[in-house]
Amino acid sequence: MAHELSFSETRMTPQVERAHKLFNRVLVSWAGDVLELRRRNLLHPTWDRAIPAHSTTVVPASQGDQTVQPMKDAA
């Protein structure tokens, strides 16, 4: 016995198929990005410390430093 679709299911079928196509397109794009990141060995992010503007001064590792530098010195 074949399953007959109701009126609302029949009306929604094109929208459901479009949603499946869009999902598959996004999935393929995401998988391609992951494969490219794997090829470049960039799957795991690394964080490099910034080089301070004044390399002779000791700069704390966080941004919580209470000292204020003039803009031209900070740049």
mmCIF file of C-alpha atoms in Angstrom:
data_model
loop_
_atom_site.group_PDB
_atom_site.id
_atom_site.type_symbol
_atom_site.label_atom_id
_atom_site.label_comp_id
_atom_site.label_asym_id
_atom_site.label_seq_id
_atom_site.Cartn_x
_atom_site.Cartn_y
_atom_site.Cartn_z
ATOM 1 C CA MET A 1 0.000 0.000 0.000
ATOM 2 C CA ALA A 2 1.537 3.304 -1.110
ATOM 3 C CA HIS A 3 1.630 6.214 1.303
ATOM 4 C CA GLU A 4 -0.462 9.061 -0.069
ATOM 5 C CA LEU A 5 0.650 12.581 0.760
ATOM 6 C CA SER A 6 -1.818 14.980 2.299
ATOM 7 C CA PHE A 7 -2.460 18.362 0.700
ATOM 8 C CA SER A 8 -0.112 20.183 3.111
ATOM 9 C CA GLU A 9 2.677 17.604 2.596
ATOM 10 C CA THR A 10 2.299 17.911 -1.176
ATOM 11 C CA ARG A 11 2.437 21.696 -0.943
ATOM 12 C CA MET A 12 5.571 21.606 1.256
ATOM 13 C CA THR A 13 7.519 19.073 -0.843
ATOM 14 C CA PRO A 14 9.246 21.661 -3.124
ATOM 15 C CA GLN A 15 10.286 23.733 -0.103
ATOM 16 C CA VAL A 16 11.660 20.688 1.703
ATOM 17 C CA GLU A 17 13.599 19.649 -1.391
ATOM 18 C CA ARG A 18 15.020 23.173 -1.714
ATOM 19 C CA ALA A 19 16.066 23.118 1.944
ATOM 20 C CA HIS A 20 17.818 19.776 1.380
ATOM 21 C CA LYS A 21 19.663 21.194 -1.640
ATOM 22 C CA LEU A 22 20.746 24.303 0.271
ATOM 23 C CA PHE A 23 21.903 22.196 3.223
ATOM 24 C CA ASN A 24 23.916 19.918 0.949
ATOM 25 C CA ARG A 25 25.492 22.913 -0.793
ATOM 26 C CA VAL A 26 26.568 24.416 2.542
ATOM 27 C CA LEU A 27 27.824 21.024 3.729
ATOM 28 C CA VAL A 28 29.923 20.554 0.583
ATOM 29 C CA SER A 29 31.350 24.061 0.953
ATOM 30 C CA TRP A 30 32.197 23.466 4.611
ATOM 31 C CA ALA A 31 33.808 20.102 3.855
ATOM 32 C CA GLY A 32 35.898 21.709 1.107
ATOM 33 C CA ASP A 33 37.074 24.398 3.534
ATOM 34 C CA VAL A 34 38.014 21.785 6.138
ATOM 35 C CA LEU A 35 39.956 19.767 3.555
ATOM 36 C CA GLU A 36 41.821 22.889 2.426
ATOM 37 C CA LEU A 37 42.667 23.768 6.053
ATOM 38 C CA ARG A 38 43.901 20.215 6.585
ATOM 39 C CA ARG A 39 46.033 20.435 3.433
ATOM 40 C CA ARG A 40 47.619 23.655 4.745
ATOM 41 C CA ASN A 41 48.034 22.123 8.226
ATOM 42 C CA LEU A 42 45.831 24.870 9.733
ATOM 43 C CA LEU A 43 43.155 22.806 11.467
ATOM 44 C CA HIS A 44 44.409 23.785 14.922
ATOM 45 C CA PRO A 45 44.794 27.549 15.423
ATOM 46 C CA THR A 46 47.958 28.870 16.981
ATOM 47 C CA TRP A 47 48.247 32.146 18.821
ATOM 48 C CA ASP A 48 51.457 34.119 18.477
ATOM 49 C CA ARG A 49 52.314 36.847 20.931
ATOM 50 C CA ALA A 50 52.416 40.346 19.504
ATOM 51 C CA ILE A 51 55.750 42.106 19.317
ATOM 52 C CA PRO A 52 55.571 45.143 21.623
ATOM 53 C CA ALA A 53 56.163 48.613 20.137
ATOM 54 C CA HIS A 54 59.066 49.202 22.550
ATOM 55 C CA SER A 55 60.973 45.954 22.617
ATOM 56 C CA THR A 56 63.303 47.198 25.389
ATOM 57 C CA THR A 57 60.450 47.691 27.862
ATOM 58 C CA VAL A 58 58.752 44.871 29.695
ATOM 59 C CA VAL A 59 55.133 44.611 28.592
ATOM 60 C CA PRO A 60 52.646 42.429 30.482
ATOM 61 C CA ALA A 61 51.150 39.516 28.576
ATOM 62 C CA SER A 62 47.576 40.750 28.973
ATOM 63 C CA GLN A 63 45.716 43.873 27.992
ATOM 64 C CA GLY A 64 44.926 44.608 31.624
ATOM 65 C CA ASP A 65 47.929 46.924 31.969
ATOM 66 C CA GLN A 66 47.001 50.132 33.821
ATOM 67 C CA THR A 67 49.617 52.359 32.142
ATOM 68 C CA VAL A 68 48.503 54.726 29.401
ATOM 69 C CA GLN A 69 50.806 55.442 26.499
ATOM 70 C CA PRO A 70 50.456 58.480 24.227
ATOM 71 C CA MET A 71 49.042 57.546 20.842
ATOM 72 C CA LYS A 72 52.219 58.279 18.890
ATOM 73 C CA ASP A 73 54.210 55.985 21.229
ATOM 74 C CA ALA A 74 51.608 53.232 20.990
ATOM 75 C CA ALA A 75 51.650 53.351 17.208
#
